[in-house]
Coordinates of C-alpha atoms in Angstrom, one line a residue:
M17 CA -31.6 20.0 35.2
V18 CA -30.4 19.6 38.8
A19 CA -31.6 15.9 39.7
S20 CA -28.0 15.5 40.7
D21 CA -27.8 18.1 43.4
T22 CA -26.9 16.8 46.8
R23 CA -27.8 19.5 48.8
S24 CA -30.5 19.3 51.4
V25 CA -33.8 21.0 51.4
D26 CA -32.6 22.8 54.8
E27 CA -29.3 24.0 53.2
L28 CA -31.2 25.3 50.3
E29 CA -33.6 27.0 52.2
R30 CA -30.7 28.9 54.3
R31 CA -29.0 29.9 51.3
V32 CA -32.2 31.5 49.4
E33 CA -33.1 33.2 52.5
A34 CA -29.5 34.5 53.3
I35 CA -29.3 36.1 49.5
G36 CA -33.0 36.8 49.3
A37 CA -32.6 39.2 52.6
T38 CA -30.3 41.6 50.8
D39 CA -31.4 44.4 48.8
P40 CA -31.7 43.4 45.0
A41 CA -29.9 46.5 44.0
E42 CA -27.1 45.6 46.4
R43 CA -26.4 41.9 44.9
S44 CA -23.5 41.2 43.1
P45 CA -23.8 39.2 40.0
D46 CA -22.6 36.0 41.5
D47 CA -25.0 36.4 44.4
R48 CA -27.7 36.8 41.9
A49 CA -26.0 33.6 39.9
R50 CA -26.1 31.7 43.4
L51 CA -29.8 32.6 44.2
I52 CA -31.1 31.5 40.6
D53 CA -29.6 28.3 41.2
A54 CA -30.6 27.6 44.8
L55 CA -34.1 28.4 43.6
V56 CA -34.0 26.2 40.8
A57 CA -32.5 23.3 42.9
L58 CA -35.1 24.0 45.9
A59 CA -38.2 24.0 43.7
D60 CA -36.9 20.5 42.4
A61 CA -36.1 19.2 45.7
Y62 CA -39.7 20.1 47.2
G63 CA -41.3 18.5 44.2
A64 CA -39.1 15.3 44.4
R65 CA -40.6 15.0 48.1
G66 CA -44.3 15.5 46.9
A67 CA -44.3 19.1 48.6
F68 CA -46.1 20.5 45.1
D69 CA -47.3 23.7 47.0
D70 CA -43.7 24.7 47.8
E71 CA -42.5 23.9 44.6
A72 CA -45.1 26.0 42.9
E73 CA -44.0 28.7 45.4
T74 CA -40.5 28.5 44.5
I75 CA -40.9 28.7 41.1
E76 CA -43.2 32.0 41.1
R77 CA -40.3 33.4 43.1
L78 CA -37.9 32.6 40.2
D79 CA -40.5 33.9 37.7
R80 CA -40.8 37.1 39.7
L81 CA -37.0 37.4 39.7
R82 CA -37.2 36.9 36.0
G83 CA -39.6 39.9 35.7
R84 CA -37.0 42.2 37.3
E85 CA -34.2 41.0 35.6
E86 CA -35.3 40.3 32.0
A87 CA -32.0 41.2 30.5
D88 CA -30.3 38.1 32.4
D89 CA -30.8 34.5 31.6
V90 CA -33.3 33.9 34.2
A91 CA -35.6 32.7 31.6
V92 CA -33.7 29.8 30.8
H93 CA -33.3 28.6 34.6
L94 CA -36.9 29.2 34.8
A95 CA -37.6 26.9 32.0
N96 CA -35.4 24.2 33.7
A97 CA -37.3 24.6 36.7
L98 CA -40.6 24.3 35.0
A99 CA -39.3 21.1 33.4
N100 CA -38.3 19.3 36.5
A101 CA -41.6 20.1 38.0
T102 CA -43.2 18.0 35.0
S103 CA -40.9 14.8 35.6
V104 CA -42.9 11.5 36.0
R105 CA -40.2 8.9 35.6
D106 CA -37.9 10.3 38.3
R107 CA -40.8 10.5 40.7
D108 CA -42.1 7.1 40.1
D109 CA -43.1 6.7 44.0
L110 CA -45.1 9.9 44.4
Y111 CA -47.5 9.1 41.3
E112 CA -47.5 5.1 42.1
T113 CA -51.4 5.6 42.8
A114 CA -52.2 9.0 41.5
I115 CA -51.1 11.9 39.0
D116 CA -52.6 15.0 37.9
P117 CA -51.5 15.4 34.3
G118 CA -53.4 19.0 34.1
R119 CA -50.7 20.3 36.6
I120 CA -47.9 18.7 34.6
E121 CA -49.3 20.0 31.4
A122 CA -49.7 23.7 32.4
Y123 CA -46.1 23.6 33.7
R124 CA -45.1 22.5 30.1
D125 CA -47.5 25.4 28.5
R126 CA -45.5 27.8 30.5
I127 CA -42.2 26.5 29.1
E128 CA -43.8 26.6 25.6
A129 CA -44.7 30.5 26.2
L130 CA -41.0 31.0 27.2
Y131 CA -40.1 29.6 23.9
D132 CA -42.4 31.3 21.7
R133 CA -40.8 34.7 23.1
R134 CA -37.2 33.2 22.8
P135 CA -37.1 30.4 20.4
E136 CA -33.7 29.3 21.4
P137 CA -31.8 25.8 22.1
A138 CA -31.3 26.8 25.6
I139 CA -35.2 26.9 26.0
A140 CA -36.1 24.2 23.4
A141 CA -34.2 21.6 25.4
P142 CA -36.5 21.8 28.5
L143 CA -39.6 22.4 26.5
A144 CA -38.7 18.9 24.8
R145 CA -38.0 17.3 28.2
A146 CA -41.2 18.7 29.9
T147 CA -43.3 17.4 26.5
A148 CA -42.0 13.8 26.7
E149 CA -42.8 13.8 30.5
T150 CA -46.4 15.5 29.8
I151 CA -47.2 12.5 27.4
H152 CA -45.9 10.1 30.1
A153 CA -48.3 11.7 32.6
N154 CA -51.2 11.8 30.1
G155 CA -50.8 8.1 29.5
K156 CA -50.8 7.5 33.3
G157 CA -53.9 9.9 33.9
N158 CA -55.7 8.0 31.0
R159 CA -55.9 11.1 28.8
R160 CA -54.5 9.5 25.7
D161 CA -56.1 11.7 23.2
R162 CA -53.5 14.3 24.1
I163 CA -50.9 12.2 23.3
E164 CA -50.5 12.4 19.5
P165 CA -50.8 16.4 19.4
L166 CA -48.1 16.8 21.9
L167 CA -45.9 14.4 19.8
D168 CA -46.5 16.7 16.8
R169 CA -45.6 19.6 18.7
L170 CA -42.3 17.7 19.9
E171 CA -41.4 16.9 16.2
A172 CA -41.7 20.8 15.3
V173 CA -39.4 21.5 18.2
Y174 CA -36.9 18.9 16.8
D175 CA -37.4 20.3 13.2
A176 CA -36.2 23.7 14.5
H177 CA -33.5 22.4 17.0
P178 CA -32.1 19.1 15.4
E179 CA -29.9 18.8 18.9
P180 CA -29.2 15.3 20.6
D181 CA -30.9 16.5 23.9
V182 CA -34.0 17.3 21.8
A183 CA -33.8 14.0 20.1
A184 CA -33.2 12.0 23.3
A185 CA -36.7 13.6 24.6
L186 CA -38.5 12.8 21.2
L187 CA -37.3 9.2 21.5
R188 CA -38.7 9.1 25.2
A189 CA -42.0 10.5 23.8
Y190 CA -42.3 7.8 21.2
A191 CA -41.4 5.3 24.0
H192 CA -44.5 6.3 26.0
A193 CA -46.6 6.5 23.0
E194 CA -45.6 2.8 22.1
L195 CA -46.7 2.0 25.6
Y196 CA -50.0 3.7 25.8
L197 CA -51.2 3.6 22.2
G198 CA -49.0 0.8 20.5
G199 CA -50.8 -2.4 21.9
E200 CA -53.9 -3.5 23.4
R201 CA -54.8 -3.1 26.9
D202 CA -56.3 -5.3 29.4
G203 CA -57.3 -5.2 33.2
E204 CA -54.0 -4.3 34.2
G205 CA -53.2 -0.9 35.0
E206 CA -49.9 -0.1 34.2
A207 CA -48.6 -2.6 33.3
E208 CA -48.3 -0.1 33.8
T209 CA -47.3 -0.9 34.6
D210 CA -44.7 2.8 34.8
V211 CA -46.0 0.5 31.9
P212 CA -49.4 -0.5 31.2
L213 CA -50.4 -3.1 28.7
G214 CA -53.0 -2.1 26.1
T215 CA -56.9 -2.7 25.7
D216 CA -58.5 -5.2 23.4
D217 CA -60.0 -2.5 21.5
A218 CA -56.9 -0.3 20.8
V219 CA -55.4 -0.2 17.3
D220 CA -52.3 -2.2 16.8
A221 CA -49.8 0.1 15.6
T222 CA -48.0 -2.3 13.5
D223 CA -51.1 -3.3 11.3
A224 CA -51.3 -0.2 9.2
P225 CA -48.5 2.0 7.5
L226 CA -49.1 5.2 9.7
G227 CA -47.0 8.3 10.1
P228 CA -44.3 8.6 12.7
S229 CA -46.4 10.2 15.7
D230 CA -49.3 8.0 14.6
G231 CA -47.7 4.8 15.5
G232 CA -46.8 2.5 12.5
D233 CA -43.3 4.1 11.9
R234 CA -42.1 4.8 15.6
V235 CA -39.4 2.2 15.7
A236 CA -38.0 3.0 12.3
R237 CA -38.2 6.8 13.3
A238 CA -36.1 5.8 16.4
E239 CA -33.7 4.0 14.7
E240 CA -33.4 7.0 12.1
L241 CA -32.7 9.5 14.9
F242 CA -30.5 7.2 16.6
R243 CA -28.1 6.9 13.0
T244 CA -28.2 10.7 13.0
H245 CA -27.5 11.2 16.9
P246 CA -25.4 8.1 18.3
D247 CA -25.7 9.6 21.6
G248 CA -25.8 7.6 24.9
D249 CA -29.1 9.6 25.9
V250 CA -30.9 9.0 22.3
A251 CA -29.9 5.0 22.9
A252 CA -31.8 5.1 26.0
G253 CA -34.9 6.6 24.2
L254 CA -34.6 4.0 21.6
A255 CA -34.4 1.4 24.3
G256 CA -37.7 2.6 25.5
V257 CA -39.1 2.6 22.0
L258 CA -38.0 -1.0 21.3
A259 CA -39.5 -2.3 24.8
G260 CA -42.8 -0.6 24.2
R261 CA -43.2 -2.3 20.9
T262 CA -43.1 -5.7 22.7
N263 CA -46.8 -4.6 23.8
A264 CA -48.1 -5.1 20.1
D265 CA -45.6 -8.0 19.8
A266 CA -47.1 -9.9 22.4
K267 CA -50.6 -9.4 21.0
R268 CA -49.4 -11.1 18.1
T269 CA -47.5 -13.8 20.4
D270 CA -44.1 -13.0 18.3
V271 CA -42.0 -14.3 21.1
E272 CA -38.9 -14.4 18.7
G273 CA -39.6 -10.9 17.6
I274 CA -39.8 -9.7 21.2
E275 CA -36.4 -11.8 22.1
D276 CA -34.7 -9.9 18.9
R277 CA -35.8 -6.6 20.9
I278 CA -34.6 -7.5 24.2
G279 CA -30.9 -8.5 22.3
R280 CA -31.0 -5.1 20.8
I281 CA -31.7 -3.3 24.1
E282 CA -28.7 -5.1 25.8
A283 CA -26.6 -4.6 23.0
L284 CA -27.2 -0.9 23.4
A285 CA -26.3 -1.1 27.1
D286 CA -23.1 -2.7 26.4
R287 CA -22.2 0.0 23.9
Y288 CA -23.1 2.8 26.4
P289 CA -22.2 1.8 29.9
A290 CA -22.5 5.2 31.2
Q291 CA -26.3 5.3 30.3
A292 CA -26.7 1.5 30.9
E293 CA -28.9 2.4 33.8
S294 CA -31.2 4.5 31.8
I295 CA -31.2 1.7 29.0
T296 CA -31.7 -1.4 30.9
R297 CA -34.7 0.2 33.2
W298 CA -36.8 -0.7 29.9
L299 CA -36.0 -4.4 30.1
P300 CA -38.8 -5.4 32.5
V301 CA -41.3 -4.4 29.9
A302 CA -39.8 -6.3 27.1
T303 CA -39.1 -9.5 29.3
A304 CA -42.5 -9.4 30.9
N305 CA -44.1 -9.4 27.2
A306 CA -41.8 -12.2 26.6
A307 CA -43.4 -14.2 29.5
R308 CA -46.7 -13.4 28.3
A309 CA -45.9 -14.2 24.6
G310 CA -44.4 -17.4 25.8
F311 CA -47.6 -18.4 27.7
E312 CA -49.7 -17.9 24.4
A313 CA -47.3 -19.9 22.6
A314 CA -47.8 -22.7 25.1
D315 CA -44.0 -22.6 25.6
V316 CA -43.6 -23.1 29.3
S317 CA -39.8 -23.1 29.5
R318 CA -39.9 -19.8 27.6
V319 CA -42.3 -18.5 30.2
E320 CA -40.2 -19.5 33.1
H321 CA -37.1 -18.1 31.6
W322 CA -38.6 -14.6 30.9
A323 CA -40.7 -14.4 34.2
G324 CA -37.5 -15.2 35.8
E325 CA -35.4 -12.4 34.0
T326 CA -38.2 -9.9 34.8
T327 CA -38.1 -10.7 38.5
A328 CA -34.4 -10.5 38.4
H329 CA -34.4 -6.8 36.7
H330 CA -37.0 -5.8 39.6
E331 CA -34.9 -6.9 42.3
R332 CA -32.2 -4.6 40.7
L333 CA -34.2 -1.8 39.9
S334 CA -36.8 -2.1 42.9
T335 CA -39.3 0.6 41.7
P336 CA -43.1 0.5 41.2
S337 CA -42.9 0.6 37.7
S338 CA -40.6 -2.6 37.6
A339 CA -42.7 -4.2 40.3
T340 CA -45.7 -3.7 38.0
W341 CA -44.0 -6.0 35.2
A342 CA -42.9 -8.0 37.6
A343 CA -46.4 -8.9 38.9
V344 CA -47.4 -9.2 34.9
A345 CA -44.6 -12.1 34.4
T346 CA -45.4 -13.8 37.6
F347 CA -49.0 -14.0 36.7
F348 CA -48.6 -15.6 33.6
S349 CA -45.8 -17.9 34.9
A350 CA -48.2 -19.0 37.7
R351 CA -51.2 -19.6 35.3
A352 CA -48.5 -21.7 33.1
S353 CA -48.0 -23.9 36.1
F354 CA -51.4 -24.1 37.2
F355 CA -52.5 -25.0 33.7
D356 CA -49.5 -27.6 33.6
G357 CA -50.6 -29.4 36.9
D358 CA -47.6 -28.1 38.8
I359 CA -49.7 -26.9 41.8
E360 CA -46.8 -26.4 44.0
A361 CA -44.8 -24.3 41.7
G362 CA -47.9 -22.2 41.0
E363 CA -48.7 -21.8 44.5
A364 CA -45.1 -20.3 45.2
K365 CA -45.6 -17.7 42.5
L366 CA -49.1 -16.8 44.1
E367 CA -47.2 -15.9 47.2
R368 CA -44.9 -14.0 45.1
L369 CA -48.2 -11.8 43.8
E370 CA -49.3 -11.6 47.5
E371 CA -46.0 -10.1 48.5
L372 CA -46.3 -7.4 45.9
E373 CA -49.9 -6.8 46.5
R374 CA -49.1 -6.3 50.2
R375 CA -46.2 -3.7 49.4
Y376 CA -47.4 -1.6 46.6
E377 CA -50.5 0.8 47.2
N378 CA -51.7 0.4 43.2
P379 CA -54.6 -1.7 42.5
V380 CA -52.9 -3.1 39.4
F381 CA -51.3 -5.6 41.9
A382 CA -54.7 -6.7 43.1
H383 CA -55.9 -7.2 39.8
W384 CA -53.1 -9.8 39.0
L385 CA -53.2 -11.2 42.3
G386 CA -57.1 -12.0 42.1
R387 CA -56.8 -13.6 38.6
A388 CA -54.0 -15.8 39.7
M389 CA -56.1 -16.7 42.8
F390 CA -58.8 -17.7 40.6
D391 CA -56.5 -19.9 38.5
A392 CA -55.4 -21.6 41.6
A393 CA -59.3 -22.3 42.4
R394 CA -59.7 -23.5 39.0
S395 CA -56.8 -25.8 39.2
Y396 CA -57.8 -27.4 42.5
V397 CA -61.2 -28.3 41.2
E398 CA -59.7 -29.7 38.1
T399 CA -57.4 -31.9 40.4
D400 CA -60.1 -32.8 43.0
R401 CA -58.5 -30.9 45.8
S402 CA -61.9 -30.1 47.4
E403 CA -60.6 -28.8 50.8
R404 CA -58.3 -26.4 49.0
A405 CA -60.8 -25.3 46.3
R406 CA -63.2 -24.5 49.3
E407 CA -60.4 -22.5 51.1
M408 CA -59.4 -20.7 48.0
V409 CA -63.3 -20.1 47.1
E410 CA -63.6 -18.5 50.5
E411 CA -60.5 -16.3 50.1
L412 CA -61.7 -15.1 46.9
S413 CA -65.1 -14.1 48.2
E414 CA -63.6 -12.1 50.8
F415 CA -61.0 -10.5 48.5
A416 CA -63.7 -9.6 46.2
V417 CA -65.2 -7.2 48.6
G418 CA -64.2 -3.7 47.6
H419 CA -62.3 -5.1 44.6
E420 CA -62.8 -3.2 41.4
D421 CA -63.1 -6.6 39.8
R422 CA -66.0 -7.7 42.2
E423 CA -68.5 -8.5 39.7
E424 CA -66.5 -10.7 37.5
I425 CA -64.5 -12.6 40.5
E426 CA -68.1 -13.2 42.1
A427 CA -69.3 -14.7 38.5
G428 CA -66.4 -17.0 38.2
L429 CA -67.0 -18.4 41.6
E430 CA -70.3 -19.0 41.0
A431 CA -69.4 -20.8 38.1
L432 CA -67.0 -22.8 39.8
R433 CA -69.4 -23.6 42.8
S434 CA -72.3 -24.3 40.5
H435 CA -70.2 -26.6 38.0
A436 CA -68.5 -28.6 40.7
P437 CA -70.9 -28.9 43.4
H438 CA -69.6 -32.1 44.7
L439 CA -66.4 -30.3 45.7
F440 CA -68.3 -27.7 47.7
D441 CA -70.9 -29.8 49.4
E442 CA -71.1 -29.8 53.3
P443 CA -68.9 -32.4 55.3
D444 CA -71.6 -34.8 55.8
G445 CA -72.0 -35.1 52.1
A446 CA -75.6 -33.7 51.9
P447 CA -76.2 -31.6 49.0
D448 CA -76.1 -27.9 49.3
E449 CA -79.1 -26.3 47.7
D450 CA -77.3 -22.9 47.6
S451 CA -74.1 -24.4 46.1
D452 CA -74.6 -22.7 43.1
S453 CA -74.4 -19.3 44.3
V454 CA -71.9 -17.1 46.1
E455 CA -72.4 -15.3 49.4
V456 CA -71.7 -11.7 48.9
T457 CA -70.7 -9.7 51.9
A458 CA -72.8 -6.5 52.3
G459 CA -71.1 -3.3 52.1
S460 CA -70.1 -0.5 49.6
V461 CA -67.7 -1.5 46.7
A462 CA -64.7 1.0 46.1
T463 CA -64.6 1.7 42.3
T464 CA -61.6 2.8 40.3
D465 CA -61.2 4.0 36.9
T466 CA -59.5 1.5 34.6
A467 CA -56.7 2.8 32.6
D468 CA -50.4 -1.1 34.5
T469 CA -50.7 -2.0 33.2
P470 CA -48.6 -3.6 33.4
D471 CA -46.1 0.5 33.8
T472 CA -50.4 -0.2 32.3
V473 CA -48.5 -2.2 31.9
D474 CA -48.4 1.9 34.3
G475 CA -50.7 1.1 36.7
T476 CA -51.6 4.5 38.3
R477 CA -55.2 4.8 40.1
G478 CA -56.8 6.5 42.9
E479 CA -56.7 9.9 44.2
T480 CA -54.6 9.5 47.3
S481 CA -50.8 10.4 47.1
P482 CA -48.3 8.5 49.4
N483 CA -46.0 9.7 51.9
G484 CA -48.8 11.9 53.3
V485 CA -48.8 14.4 50.7
A486 CA -51.6 16.3 49.3
P487 CA -53.3 14.1 46.6
E488 CA -53.3 14.7 42.9
T489 CA -56.5 15.3 41.9
G490 CA -56.2 14.6 38.2
E491 CA -57.9 11.9 36.0
A492 CA -56.2 9.0 37.8
T493 CA -56.2 5.8 36.1
D494 CA -52.3 1.0 33.8
T495 CA -49.8 -2.4 32.0
P496 CA -46.8 -3.8 33.9
E497 CA -49.7 -2.8 32.8
A498 CA -52.0 -3.0 34.5
S499 CA -52.3 -2.3 31.4
G500 CA -54.8 -2.3 31.5
G501 CA -56.3 -2.0 34.8
A502 CA -54.2 0.5 36.8
A503 CA -52.7 3.0 34.2
V504 CA -51.4 -1.0 35.1
D505 CA -51.7 1.2 34.0
R506 CA -51.6 2.3 35.6
E507 CA -47.5 2.1 33.9
A508 CA -50.3 0.1 33.9
P509 CA -47.6 -0.1 33.6
E510 CA -48.4 0.7 33.6
P511 CA -49.0 -3.7 31.5
A512 CA -52.5 -6.2 26.7
S513 CA -53.5 -9.0 28.8
T514 CA -54.0 -12.3 27.0
A515 CA -54.7 -13.5 30.4
T516 CA -58.6 -14.5 30.4
D517 CA -60.8 -12.1 32.2
L518 CA -62.6 -13.5 35.1
T519 CA -65.8 -13.2 33.0
E520 CA -64.5 -15.4 30.6
A521 CA -63.1 -17.6 33.1
S522 CA -66.7 -17.8 34.8
S523 CA -67.2 -20.5 31.8
T524 CA -65.7 -23.8 32.6
D525 CA -63.3 -25.2 29.7
D526 CA -66.4 -27.0 28.4
G527 CA -67.8 -23.8 27.2
S528 CA -70.7 -23.8 29.9
T529 CA -71.5 -21.0 31.7
D530 CA -72.9 -20.1 35.2
A531 CA -76.3 -19.1 33.6
P532 CA -79.2 -21.4 34.0
G533 CA -80.2 -23.9 31.2
C534 CA -77.4 -25.1 28.8
G535 CA -75.3 -21.9 28.7
N536 CA -76.6 -20.6 25.6
C537 CA -80.1 -19.8 26.9
G538 CA -81.5 -16.5 26.1
D539 CA -84.3 -14.3 28.1
D540 CA -86.9 -16.2 25.5
G541 CA -85.7 -19.5 26.2
C542 CA -83.6 -22.0 24.4
G543 CA -84.0 -24.1 21.4
N544 CA -81.2 -26.4 22.5
C545 CA -82.4 -27.5 25.8
G546 CA -86.0 -26.4 25.5
T547 CA -85.8 -23.9 28.4
D548 CA -88.9 -21.5 28.7
D549 CA -91.1 -19.7 31.4
D550 CA -93.3 -22.7 31.7
L551 CA -90.8 -25.6 31.9
K552 CA -91.9 -28.8 34.1
E553 CA -90.6 -29.4 37.3
P554 CA -86.9 -29.6 36.7
A555 CA -85.1 -32.6 37.9
S556 CA -83.6 -33.1 41.7
G557 CA -80.8 -31.3 42.9
P558 CA -78.6 -34.3 43.2
V559 CA -79.4 -35.3 39.9
L560 CA -78.5 -32.2 38.3
A561 CA -75.3 -31.9 40.5
A562 CA -74.2 -35.4 39.3
A563 CA -74.9 -34.7 35.6
G564 CA -73.3 -31.1 35.8
A565 CA -70.1 -32.5 37.6
A566 CA -69.7 -35.3 35.0
V567 CA -69.9 -32.7 32.1
V568 CA -67.4 -30.2 33.5
L569 CA -64.8 -33.3 34.4
V570 CA -65.2 -34.4 30.7
G571 CA -64.8 -30.8 29.4
L572 CA -61.7 -30.1 31.6
S573 CA -60.1 -33.0 30.6
V574 CA -60.8 -32.4 27.0
A575 CA -59.5 -28.7 27.1
Y576 CA -56.2 -29.8 29.2
T577 CA -55.6 -32.6 26.6
L578 CA -56.0 -30.3 23.7
Y579 CA -53.7 -27.4 25.6
R580 CA -51.2 -30.3 26.0
A581 CA -51.2 -31.3 22.4
Q582 CA -51.0 -27.8 21.3
R583 CA -47.8 -27.0 23.5
A584 CA -46.3 -30.3 22.0
L585 CA -47.0 -29.5 18.4
R586 CA -45.4 -26.1 19.0
N587 CA -42.3 -27.7 20.9
A588 CA -41.9 -30.5 18.0
V589 CA -42.0 -27.6 15.1
G590 CA -39.9 -25.4 17.2
S591 CA -37.1 -28.5 17.5
Q592 CA -37.2 -28.7 13.9

């Protein structure tokens, strides 16, 4: 791998052209070696800047050279060039909004063909690395059915070549399997995250004693490989598996379990300072999940602590993947503040989400921002801040246009306005007859396939690559993710939301919905409130508004009281 090569593209191009201009028969062995080295480095440099056509052309040139000089070790260099072309984590910026997993998998298959002809450790290592990166790409590209077969093939490579570099690649593959398959996902895309959170209908890998590549024993398998190869790169892979498992831990609200895994990752970084950066890059995944689990446990202090840690890790790393998980943690921190009545703190965190959404193109950030804005609007309603509530509802109405969660946002807004009409009346106090509906701006709706978070937890979506490069045209998505939604991945990053979907949030805390009648009515009427097709004239608008407002305020009060009681009970139990 030549990721550390410091030569510029221009310098590499000059070197390649200078040597390539000589007749192959007249080249000395040193000239051939320099040409091969320059071609490998040049292909990687093209790929790192998103010039994928130039990268492919350079790789083909290297392949033609292999055909002429089969006796040399050009095949090994070709395998490394192909492995570089599969890189996902080292090209985080390129794949923020789109990825073509098919292109990456095709490169991996070419290395496998080389390996089949020469099953040597020198080719097995780049094959293992490419397989791990292909698993990452398939997760971001929402092709998760391809992950398990690739894990099995990577296990077979390790069985044939039980070397530390192959083991490290195997553990990185397990780490991405944990992120994309090990937990549930929600609307985040990835968080994804480069790491997404899981979906609600996914199987929790810890619920059944499955085989190593099936999920149940990935952590145990990772620990076993680390004991066999106590190597720094293997330790970095183990850190990824531990961080990925926190997706499932958060689903179970296992805050202590997540904190134990965070401590284990930090201990690995202390033990292997040379690989500390590769190890600690996984911490935002774990700390964001700790914040999320802390919210579910109604432990505000833990939410604040781990959200702060996630933000600190992102400021140090400053990658799209770490940003995905910072958005996840900030969302849960903001939600805790709004639910706890600390409006000012919630608004400050809302501003942080707005900054992330402005900076990154990934739709996962808009996903978390939209939900935080809705929490703010609901909080303004609960605290009777009519002017601010109206302003936020208007902002959300505009925000919903073209947003992938448009229907959910509009349903939630309609519920807020219909259940608290006294806050949305005209300034003269006259009842607004249309206060139970939301004005929808006409226009097309941009739709995006879901897959950060919350990265995912990784949140890769869309078909437009940044930096003006040709777009990837594969199945774009999760997580930080979301996760979920864009791959947030989409590293969803990326990134399982226990966050209430806006469809759930469209019901007030007293259980009523924005549907007519009592909220439990069906198409054929309701036995509870007696609604049917031949109802008599309904009560007047003002009477219904007053009654609705009274019900919602009582319901909100009861829900809030229960929330505070639950938190107090958990804190009391914890203090014992």
